[in-house]
CSV table of C-alpha atoms and ligand atoms in Angstrom, one decimal:
chain,number,residue,atom,x,y,z
A,1003,MET,CA,107.9,89.7,114.7
A,1004,ALA,CA,108.2,85.9,115.5
A,1005,SER,CA,104.7,84.0,115.7
A,1006,PRO,CA,103.6,83.5,119.2
A,1007,ARG,CA,104.9,80.1,119.3
A,1008,GLY,CA,108.0,80.6,117.3
A,1009,VAL,CA,111.5,81.3,118.6
A,1010,GLU,CA,113.0,84.8,118.2
A,1011,ILE,CA,116.6,85.5,118.5
A,1012,LEU,CA,118.1,88.8,119.5
A,1013,ARG,CA,121.5,89.3,118.3
A,1014,ALA,CA,123.8,91.6,120.0
A,1015,ALA,CA,126.6,91.4,122.6
A,1016,ILE,CA,125.2,89.9,125.9
A,1017,PHE,CA,126.3,89.7,129.5
A,1018,HIS,CA,124.9,88.0,132.6
A,1019,THR,CA,125.9,86.4,135.8
A,1020,PRO,CA,124.3,83.2,136.4
A,1021,GLY,CA,127.0,82.4,138.9
A,1022,ASN,CA,128.0,84.7,142.0
A,1023,PRO,CA,131.3,86.7,141.1
A,1024,PHE,CA,131.9,87.0,144.8
A,1025,GLY,CA,133.7,83.6,145.2
A,1026,GLU,CA,133.1,82.0,142.0
A,1027,THR,CA,135.4,82.2,139.0
A,1028,GLY,CA,133.8,82.6,135.5
A,1029,ALA,CA,130.4,83.8,136.9
A,1030,LEU,CA,130.1,86.5,134.5
A,1031,VAL,CA,129.2,85.2,131.0
A,1032,THR,CA,129.6,87.1,128.1
A,1033,PHE,CA,129.0,86.8,124.2
A,1034,GLU,CA,130.4,89.3,121.9
A,1035,ASP,CA,128.4,88.0,119.1
A,1036,GLY,CA,125.8,86.6,121.2
A,1037,ALA,CA,122.1,85.3,120.9
A,1038,LEU,CA,119.2,85.5,123.2
A,1039,ALA,CA,116.7,83.0,121.9
A,1040,LEU,CA,113.2,83.5,123.4
A,1041,ALA,CA,109.7,81.7,123.1
A,1042,GLU,CA,106.5,82.3,124.7
A,1043,GLY,CA,108.2,85.0,127.2
A,1044,ARG,CA,111.0,82.5,128.3
A,1045,ILE,CA,114.6,82.1,127.6
A,1046,VAL,CA,115.2,79.3,125.2
A,1047,ALA,CA,118.9,79.7,124.8
A,1048,CYS,CA,121.6,82.0,125.5
A,1049,GLY,CA,125.0,81.8,123.7
A,1050,ASP,CA,127.3,82.5,120.7
A,1051,TYR,CA,125.1,83.6,117.8
A,1052,ARG,CA,126.5,80.8,115.4
A,1053,GLU,CA,125.7,78.0,117.8
A,1054,VAL,CA,122.2,79.3,119.0
A,1055,ALA,CA,121.2,80.2,115.3
A,1056,GLY,CA,122.3,76.6,114.3
A,1057,VAL,CA,120.1,75.1,116.8
A,1058,HIS,CA,117.1,77.2,115.8
A,1059,PRO,CA,117.3,77.7,112.2
A,1060,ASP,CA,113.7,78.8,111.7
A,1061,ALA,CA,114.0,81.4,114.3
A,1062,THR,CA,113.1,85.1,113.6
A,1063,VAL,CA,116.3,87.1,113.9
A,1064,ARG,CA,116.5,90.6,115.2
A,1065,ASP,CA,119.8,92.2,114.4
A,1066,LEU,CA,120.6,94.5,117.3
A,1067,ARG,CA,124.7,94.4,116.8
A,1068,GLY,CA,125.9,97.6,118.0
A,1069,GLY,CA,123.9,97.3,121.2
A,1070,TYR,CA,124.4,95.2,124.5
A,1071,ILE,CA,121.8,93.2,126.3
A,1072,VAL,CA,121.9,92.6,130.1
A,1073,PRO,CA,119.2,91.1,132.3
A,1074,GLY,CA,116.6,93.2,133.4
A,1075,LEU,CA,117.9,95.4,136.5
A,1076,ILE,CA,116.4,95.0,139.9
A,1077,ASP,CA,116.3,97.8,142.2
A,1078,THR,CA,115.9,96.6,146.0
A,1079,HIS,CA,115.0,99.9,147.7
A,1080,VAL,CA,113.1,102.6,146.0
A,1081,HIS,CA,110.4,104.8,147.3
A,1082,PHE,CA,107.1,105.1,145.2
A,1083,PRO,CA,105.9,108.5,146.8
A,1084,GLN,CA,109.1,110.1,146.4
A,1085,VAL,CA,109.5,110.6,142.8
A,1086,ARG,CA,109.0,114.3,142.8
A,1087,VAL,CA,111.5,115.2,145.7
A,1088,LEU,CA,114.4,113.8,143.6
A,1089,GLY,CA,117.0,116.5,142.9
A,1090,SER,CA,117.5,118.1,146.4
A,1091,ILE,CA,120.9,118.5,147.9
A,1092,GLY,CA,122.2,119.7,151.2
A,1093,TYR,CA,119.9,117.8,153.8
A,1094,THR,CA,120.7,115.3,156.6
A,1095,LEU,CA,118.3,112.4,156.7
A,1096,GLN,CA,116.1,114.0,159.5
A,1097,ASP,CA,115.8,117.5,157.8
A,1098,TRP,CA,115.2,115.9,154.5
A,1099,LEU,CA,112.3,113.6,156.0
A,1100,GLU,CA,110.9,116.6,157.8
A,1101,GLN,CA,111.1,119.2,155.2
A,1102,LEU,CA,110.6,117.3,151.9
A,1103,ALA,CA,110.0,113.7,151.9
A,1104,LEU,CA,107.3,113.4,154.5
A,1105,PRO,CA,105.0,116.2,153.4
A,1106,GLU,CA,105.2,115.1,149.9
A,1107,GLU,CA,104.1,111.6,151.2
A,1108,ALA,CA,101.1,112.9,152.8
A,1109,ARG,CA,99.9,114.3,149.6
A,1110,LEU,CA,99.2,110.8,148.4
A,1111,ASN,CA,96.1,110.6,150.6
A,1112,ASP,CA,94.6,112.4,147.3
A,1113,ALA,CA,93.6,109.5,144.9
A,1114,GLY,CA,94.2,111.8,141.7
A,1115,TYR,CA,97.8,112.9,142.9
A,1116,ALA,CA,98.7,109.4,143.9
A,1117,ALA,CA,97.6,108.0,140.5
A,1118,ALA,CA,99.9,110.7,138.7
A,1119,ILE,CA,102.8,109.9,140.9
A,1120,ALA,CA,102.2,106.1,140.5
A,1121,ARG,CA,102.5,106.4,136.7
A,1122,GLU,CA,105.5,108.8,136.7
A,1123,PHE,CA,107.0,106.1,139.0
A,1124,VAL,CA,106.3,103.0,137.0
A,1125,ASP,CA,107.4,104.9,133.8
A,1126,ALA,CA,110.6,105.8,135.4
A,1127,LEU,CA,111.5,102.4,136.3
A,1128,ALA,CA,110.8,100.9,133.0
A,1129,SER,CA,112.6,103.6,131.0
A,1130,HIS,CA,115.8,103.1,133.2
A,1131,GLY,CA,115.7,99.4,132.5
A,1132,THR,CA,114.5,98.3,135.9
A,1133,THR,CA,112.0,95.2,135.6
A,1134,ALA,CA,111.7,94.2,139.2
A,1135,ALA,CA,111.9,96.4,142.3
A,1136,MET,CA,111.2,96.2,146.0
A,1137,VAL,CA,109.3,99.3,146.2
A,1138,PHE,CA,108.7,101.2,149.7
A,1139,GLY,CA,105.0,101.9,149.4
A,1140,SER,CA,102.7,104.8,150.7
A,1141,HIS,CA,101.3,105.3,154.0
A,1142,PHE,CA,97.8,105.2,152.5
A,1143,ALA,CA,96.1,102.0,151.4
A,1144,SER,CA,94.3,103.9,148.7
A,1145,ALA,CA,97.6,104.9,147.4
A,1146,MET,CA,98.7,101.4,147.5
A,1147,GLU,CA,95.6,100.0,145.8
A,1148,ILE,CA,96.6,102.7,143.0
A,1149,LEU,CA,100.2,101.6,142.6
A,1150,PHE,CA,99.4,97.9,142.5
A,1151,THR,CA,96.8,98.4,139.7
A,1152,ILE,CA,99.0,100.5,137.7
A,1153,ALA,CA,102.1,98.4,138.3
A,1154,GLU,CA,100.1,95.3,137.3
A,1155,GLN,CA,99.1,97.0,134.0
A,1156,SER,CA,102.8,97.9,133.3
A,1157,GLY,CA,104.0,94.4,133.4
A,1158,LEU,CA,106.7,95.3,136.0
A,1159,ARG,CA,107.7,92.8,138.8
A,1160,ILE,CA,106.7,94.9,141.9
A,1161,CYS,CA,107.0,93.8,145.7
A,1162,SER,CA,105.6,96.5,147.7
A,1163,GLY,CA,103.2,97.1,150.6
A,1164,LEU,CA,101.5,99.7,152.9
A,1165,VAL,CA,104.1,101.6,154.9
A,1166,LEU,CA,103.4,101.3,158.5
A,1167,SER,CA,104.0,103.9,161.3
A,1168,ASP,CA,102.1,104.9,164.5
A,1169,ARG,CA,104.4,107.4,166.0
A,1170,ALA,CA,107.1,110.1,165.2
A,1171,LEU,CA,105.7,111.2,161.8
A,1172,LEU,CA,103.1,113.5,160.8
A,1173,PRO,CA,99.8,112.6,162.2
A,1174,GLU,CA,98.2,111.8,158.8
A,1175,LEU,CA,101.0,109.2,158.0
A,1176,ARG,CA,100.2,107.2,161.1
A,1177,GLN,CA,97.7,104.5,161.6
A,1178,SER,CA,97.1,102.3,164.7
A,1179,PRO,CA,98.3,98.7,164.9
A,1180,ALA,CA,94.4,97.5,164.3
A,1181,ALA,CA,94.0,99.5,161.2
A,1182,ALA,CA,97.5,98.5,160.0
A,1183,TYR,CA,96.6,95.1,160.3
A,1184,ARG,CA,93.3,95.2,158.7
A,1185,GLU,CA,94.4,97.4,155.7
A,1186,SER,CA,97.3,95.3,155.2
A,1187,ARG,CA,95.3,92.1,155.1
A,1188,LEU,CA,92.9,93.6,152.6
A,1189,LEU,CA,95.6,94.6,150.3
A,1190,ILE,CA,97.5,91.4,150.7
A,1191,GLU,CA,94.3,89.3,149.9
A,1192,ARG,CA,93.7,91.5,146.7
A,1193,PHE,CA,97.2,92.0,145.3
A,1194,HIS,CA,99.7,89.4,146.8
A,1195,ASN,CA,100.9,87.0,144.1
A,1196,LYS,CA,98.6,88.5,141.6
A,1197,GLY,CA,100.6,88.3,138.4
A,1198,ARG,CA,104.0,89.7,139.0
A,1199,LEU,CA,102.9,91.5,142.1
A,1200,ARG,CA,104.1,90.5,145.7
A,1201,TYR,CA,103.4,91.9,149.0
A,1202,ALA,CA,106.0,93.1,151.5
A,1203,VAL,CA,105.0,94.0,154.9
A,1204,THR,CA,106.8,97.3,155.4
A,1205,PRO,CA,107.3,99.1,159.0
A,1206,ARG,CA,108.9,102.5,157.9
A,1207,PHE,CA,111.8,102.1,160.4
A,1208,ALA,CA,111.9,101.3,164.3
A,1209,VAL,CA,111.7,105.0,165.3
A,1210,SER,CA,108.1,105.3,163.8
A,1211,ALA,CA,107.0,101.8,164.9
A,1212,SER,CA,105.8,101.0,168.4
A,1213,GLU,CA,106.2,97.4,169.9
A,1214,ALA,CA,102.5,96.9,169.0
A,1215,LEU,CA,102.9,97.8,165.5
A,1216,LEU,CA,106.1,95.7,165.1
A,1217,GLU,CA,104.2,92.9,166.6
A,1218,THR,CA,101.5,93.6,164.1
A,1219,CYS,CA,104.0,93.0,161.2
A,1220,GLY,CA,105.2,89.9,162.8
A,1221,ALA,CA,101.7,88.5,162.9
A,1222,LEU,CA,101.2,89.4,159.2
A,1223,LEU,CA,104.3,87.5,158.2
A,1224,ARG,CA,103.3,84.4,160.4
A,1225,GLU,CA,100.0,84.1,158.7
A,1226,ASP,CA,101.5,83.8,155.2
A,1227,SER,CA,105.2,82.5,154.7
A,1228,SER,CA,105.1,83.8,151.1
A,1229,LEU,CA,105.0,87.4,152.1
A,1230,ARG,CA,108.2,89.6,151.8
A,1231,PHE,CA,109.3,92.2,154.4
A,1232,THR,CA,111.3,95.4,154.0
A,1233,THR,CA,112.3,98.3,156.3
A,1234,HIS,CA,115.1,100.6,157.1
A,1235,ILE,CA,118.1,100.1,159.5
A,1236,ASN,CA,121.3,101.7,160.7
A,1237,GLU,CA,121.2,104.4,158.2
A,1238,ASN,CA,122.7,107.3,160.5
A,1239,GLY,CA,123.9,108.1,163.8
A,1240,ARG,CA,121.0,110.0,165.2
A,1241,GLU,CA,118.5,107.5,164.0
A,1242,ILE,CA,120.6,104.6,165.8
A,1243,GLU,CA,120.6,106.8,169.0
A,1244,GLU,CA,116.8,107.1,169.0
A,1245,VAL,CA,116.2,103.5,168.3
A,1246,ALA,CA,118.4,102.8,171.4
A,1247,ARG,CA,116.2,105.2,173.5
A,1248,LEU,CA,112.9,103.8,172.3
A,1249,PHE,CA,113.9,100.3,172.7
A,1250,PRO,CA,116.2,100.3,175.8
A,1251,ASN,CA,116.1,96.5,176.1
A,1252,ALA,CA,117.2,95.7,172.9
A,1253,ARG,CA,120.9,95.1,172.5
A,1254,ASP,CA,121.3,96.7,168.9
A,1255,TYR,CA,119.0,97.9,166.2
A,1256,LEU,CA,118.8,94.8,164.4
A,1257,ALA,CA,117.5,93.0,167.7
A,1258,VAL,CA,114.5,95.3,167.7
A,1259,TYR,CA,113.2,93.7,164.3
A,1260,GLU,CA,114.4,90.2,165.4
A,1261,ARG,CA,112.4,90.1,168.5
A,1262,PHE,CA,109.1,90.4,166.4
A,1263,GLY,CA,110.3,87.6,163.9
A,1264,LEU,CA,110.8,90.2,161.2
A,1265,VAL,CA,114.4,89.1,159.8
A,1266,GLY,CA,114.7,86.1,157.6
A,1267,PRO,CA,115.4,85.1,153.9
A,1268,TRP,CA,112.3,87.0,152.9
A,1269,SER,CA,113.7,90.2,154.3
A,1270,VAL,CA,115.4,93.2,152.7
A,1271,LEU,CA,116.9,95.7,155.0
A,1272,ALA,CA,117.9,99.0,153.6
A,1273,HIS,CA,121.3,100.7,154.3
A,1274,ASN,CA,123.1,99.0,157.3
A,1275,VAL,CA,125.7,101.5,157.0
A,1276,HIS,CA,126.7,101.8,160.7
A,1277,ALA,CA,126.2,98.1,161.6
A,1278,THR,CA,128.3,96.4,164.5
A,1279,ASP,CA,130.0,93.1,163.6
A,1280,ALA,CA,127.5,91.2,165.7
A,1281,GLU,CA,124.6,92.7,163.5
A,1282,ILE,CA,126.4,91.8,160.3
A,1283,GLY,CA,126.9,88.3,161.5
A,1284,ARG,CA,123.2,87.7,162.5
A,1285,VAL,CA,121.9,89.3,159.3
A,1286,ALA,CA,124.2,86.7,157.5
A,1287,ALA,CA,122.8,83.9,159.8
A,1288,HIS,CA,119.1,84.9,159.0
A,1289,GLY,CA,119.8,84.9,155.3
A,1290,ALA,CA,118.2,88.4,155.1
A,1291,SER,CA,119.5,90.6,152.2
A,1292,ILE,CA,120.9,94.3,152.6
A,1293,ALA,CA,119.8,96.9,150.1
A,1294,SER,CA,122.8,99.1,149.8
A,1295,CYS,CA,121.9,102.5,148.4
A,1296,PRO,CA,125.4,104.3,147.7
A,1297,ARG,CA,124.0,107.4,146.1
A,1298,SER,CA,121.4,108.1,148.8
A,1299,ASN,CA,124.3,107.5,151.7
A,1300,ALA,CA,126.4,110.0,149.9
A,1301,ALA,CA,123.7,112.6,149.3
A,1302,LEU,CA,122.5,112.5,152.8
A,1303,GLY,CA,125.9,112.2,154.4
A,1304,SER,CA,124.9,109.0,155.9
A,1305,GLY,CA,128.3,107.3,155.5
A,1306,ILE,CA,129.9,104.6,153.5
A,1307,PHE,CA,128.5,101.1,153.5
A,1308,PRO,CA,130.9,98.6,154.9
A,1309,PHE,CA,130.7,96.3,152.0
A,1310,ARG,CA,133.9,94.3,152.8
A,1311,ARG,CA,132.5,93.3,156.3
A,1312,HIS,CA,129.2,92.2,154.8
A,1313,VAL,CA,130.8,90.1,152.0
A,1314,ASP,CA,133.3,88.5,154.4
A,1315,ALA,CA,130.5,87.6,156.8
A,1316,GLY,CA,128.5,86.2,153.9
A,1317,VAL,CA,125.7,88.7,153.8
A,1318,ARG,CA,123.6,88.8,150.7
A,1319,CYS,CA,124.2,92.3,149.5
A,1320,THR,CA,122.1,94.0,146.6
A,1321,LEU,CA,121.7,97.5,145.2
A,1322,GLY,CA,118.8,100.2,145.6
A,1323,THR,CA,118.5,103.5,144.3
A,1324,ASP,CA,116.6,105.0,147.3
A,1325,VAL,CA,114.8,107.3,145.2
A,1326,GLY,CA,114.1,110.1,146.4
A,1327,ALA,CA,116.8,110.4,148.9
A,1328,GLY,CA,119.1,108.9,146.1
A,1329,THR,CA,119.7,110.9,143.0
A,1330,GLY,CA,118.0,108.9,140.1
A,1331,PHE,CA,116.6,105.6,139.1
A,1332,GLY,CA,119.3,104.4,137.2
A,1333,MET,CA,120.7,101.0,138.4
A,1334,LEU,CA,123.9,101.4,136.2
A,1335,GLN,CA,124.6,104.7,137.7
A,1336,GLU,CA,124.1,103.1,141.3
A,1337,GLY,CA,126.4,100.5,140.4
A,1338,LEU,CA,128.9,102.9,139.5
A,1339,GLN,CA,128.6,104.9,142.8
A,1340,MET,CA,128.9,101.7,144.7
A,1341,TYR,CA,132.2,101.1,142.9
A,1342,LEU,CA,133.5,104.8,143.5
A,1343,MET,CA,132.5,104.6,147.4
A,1344,GLN,CA,133.9,101.2,148.0
A,1345,ARG,CA,137.2,102.6,146.3
A,1346,VAL,CA,137.5,105.1,149.1
A,1347,ALA,CA,135.9,103.0,152.0
A,1348,PRO,CA,138.1,102.4,155.0
A,1349,GLN,CA,138.4,98.8,154.0
A,1350,PRO,CA,138.4,99.2,150.2
A,1351,VAL,CA,137.0,96.9,147.7
A,1352,ILE,CA,137.8,97.2,144.1
A,1353,LEU,CA,134.4,96.1,142.6
A,1354,THR,CA,134.6,94.4,139.0
A,1355,ALA,CA,132.2,95.2,136.2
A,1356,GLY,CA,130.8,91.7,136.6
A,1357,GLN,CA,130.3,92.0,140.3
A,1358,LEU,CA,128.3,95.5,139.6
A,1359,LEU,CA,126.1,93.7,137.0
A,1360,TYR,CA,125.4,90.7,139.5
A,1361,LEU,CA,124.5,93.1,142.3
A,1362,ALA,CA,122.2,95.1,139.9
A,1363,THR,CA,120.5,91.9,138.6
A,1364,ARG,CA,121.0,88.4,140.1
A,1365,ALA,CA,121.6,89.3,143.5
A,1366,GLY,CA,118.3,91.5,143.4
A,1367,ALA,CA,116.3,88.5,142.1
A,1368,GLU,CA,117.4,86.3,144.9
A,1369,ALA,CA,116.6,89.0,147.5
A,1370,LEU,CA,113.2,89.4,146.3
A,1371,GLY,CA,112.6,85.6,145.9
A,1372,LEU,CA,112.4,85.9,142.3
A,1373,GLU,CA,115.4,83.7,141.6
A,1374,ASP,CA,113.7,81.1,139.7
A,1375,GLU,CA,112.0,83.7,137.5
A,1376,THR,CA,114.6,86.5,136.7
A,1377,GLY,CA,118.0,87.8,137.1
A,1378,ASP,CA,120.1,86.1,134.5
A,1379,PHE,CA,119.6,84.4,131.1
A,1380,GLU,CA,119.5,80.6,132.3
A,1381,LYS,CA,117.2,78.5,130.0
A,1382,GLY,CA,113.8,78.7,131.3
A,1383,ARG,CA,113.9,82.0,132.9
A,1384,ALA,CA,111.4,84.8,132.1
A,1385,ALA,CA,113.0,86.9,129.3
A,1386,ASP,CA,113.4,90.0,131.2
A,1387,LEU,CA,116.1,92.2,129.4
A,1388,VAL,CA,117.5,95.5,128.8
A,1389,TYR,CA,118.8,96.4,125.3
A,1390,ILE,CA,121.3,99.2,125.7
A,1391,LYS,CA,122.5,101.2,122.7
A,1392,PRO,CA,124.6,104.4,123.2
A,1393,PRO,CA,123.4,107.4,121.3
A,1394,ARG,CA,125.3,107.9,118.1
A,1395,GLY,CA,128.0,110.4,118.6
A,1396,SER,CA,128.1,110.0,122.5
A,1397,VAL,CA,131.1,109.8,124.7
A,1398,LEU,CA,130.0,106.3,125.6
A,1399,ALA,CA,129.8,105.5,121.8
A,1400,GLY,CA,133.4,106.8,121.5
A,1401,ALA,CA,134.6,105.0,124.6
A,1402,LEU,CA,133.3,101.6,123.3
A,1403,LYS,CA,134.9,102.0,119.9
A,1404,ARG,CA,138.5,101.4,121.6
A,1405,VAL,CA,137.7,98.8,124.4
A,1406,GLU,CA,139.5,95.5,124.1
A,1407,SER,CA,137.6,93.1,126.2
A,1408,SER,CA,134.0,92.2,127.2
A,1409,GLU,CA,134.9,93.4,130.9
A,1410,GLN,CA,136.0,96.6,129.6
A,1411,VAL,CA,132.7,97.2,127.6
A,1412,LEU,CA,130.7,96.3,130.7
A,1413,ALA,CA,132.8,98.6,132.7
A,1414,ALA,CA,132.1,101.6,130.2
A,1415,LEU,CA,128.3,100.8,130.5
A,1416,PHE,CA,128.4,101.2,134.2
A,1417,THR,CA,130.5,104.2,133.9
A,1418,LEU,CA,128.7,106.1,131.0
A,1419,ALA,CA,125.4,104.8,130.5
A,1420,GLY,CA,122.4,106.8,131.5
A,1421,ALA,CA,118.7,106.5,130.7
A,1422,GLU,CA,119.4,107.7,127.0
A,1423,SER,CA,121.2,104.5,126.3
A,1424,VAL,CA,118.4,102.3,127.4
A,1425,HIS,CA,116.7,101.6,124.1
A,1426,GLU,CA,114.3,98.7,124.7
A,1427,VAL,CA,113.1,96.9,127.8
A,1428,ARG,CA,111.2,93.6,128.2
A,1429,ILE,CA,109.6,91.4,130.8
A,1430,ALA,CA,108.6,87.8,129.9
A,1431,GLY,CA,109.3,88.9,126.4
A,1432,GLU,CA,106.9,91.8,126.4
A,1433,VAL,CA,108.1,95.3,125.6
A,1434,VAL,CA,107.5,97.3,128.5
A,1435,PHE,CA,109.7,100.4,127.3
A,1436,ARG,CA,111.1,101.2,123.8
A,1437,ARG,CA,112.8,104.7,123.2
A,1438,LYS,CA,111.1,106.6,120.6
A,1439,THR,CA,114.3,107.7,118.8
A,1440,ASP,CA,115.4,103.9,118.4
A,1441,GLU,CA,117.7,104.0,115.3
A,1442,THR,CA,117.8,100.4,115.3
A,1443,GLN,CA,114.0,100.0,114.6
B,2904,ZN,ZN1,114.8,104.4,152.0
């Protein structure tokens, strides 16, 4: 190990996207024999091994060749209380919510249960290489205290908040606007900006939030401009019809949130599968981000995200796993699903591996307001990274033997790398996950 003030160099193939590959050429930066130099938890240099090693001759070098380093992955939509409902198929959104997700979420009223779920959740993020996430929380303040406490111990960068609802859901999942305000304020005071934690005001969706509750959300955001905001929007047709019925004066779904001042650069809106052109244009104008969750959209039959229309309008798009409606925590697999669905979209897009990496890293950092801290390997960023090494004898290891370019390596990783290939994960230089069978140790 390097001494605390010394420089450590990780030597491996390195990929990152300091630029935006939707528009900028050369946004994907790769080093076949690369060096990532770290000191005191921050990136000192990222470049070709010989060059970086020449500048830091006294550095401790860890030879990780045979593996690949990418920035820590960033999941912009994942539900903490739904870890144990993963793995079910055959539902629509409404059936899945009523029969599986919401009854499970009600169980988090039990502190012991919530603690077990929070540990499973945080461990799953880290072991899949996810170092930062916009986490859809629990409806119970007690469960949120537990999640924030365990997340802080884990070292992960977590944006989350109490989920607010005052109608439509099970009675135990509702709270009055007054209680929502009071409990949110207490959690914000205790956890917002504590270490790597950030607070996100989180109404579940317009169907389960009255005007008074949405007004409460707006009041919370007005009181502290550093808060984040997240919710669901335009996920499926039935939901959109219900919102139109509940808010007859709103011209569309987005307008419901706009009216209460909930949409801005601090907002991450999940799905937007069935958005009108007017909504997409306004999301872009607000500088808000859309978390697209292609595995969830396919699993629940919600539809294909109109990525082309979003990108053409200049909307900031990111990736989310939407566990547990999605099918797992892996952000590389989520990227693959994005690629697959966009190939068959009505307005198809052929996403490159570099674009997928951007969506899974840098774009997420920007959506979470963490762009100065994480998302790529620019000098001065926190050393948040994933070391990927395919298991010996695996199909991925075989595929990587015959690839001819760095782009092809990255494409193979998105296509074939599962959690078993995630060997080491660091946040600000500290190891938050290391695979026990690591042959490189
Ligand atoms: Zn969701």
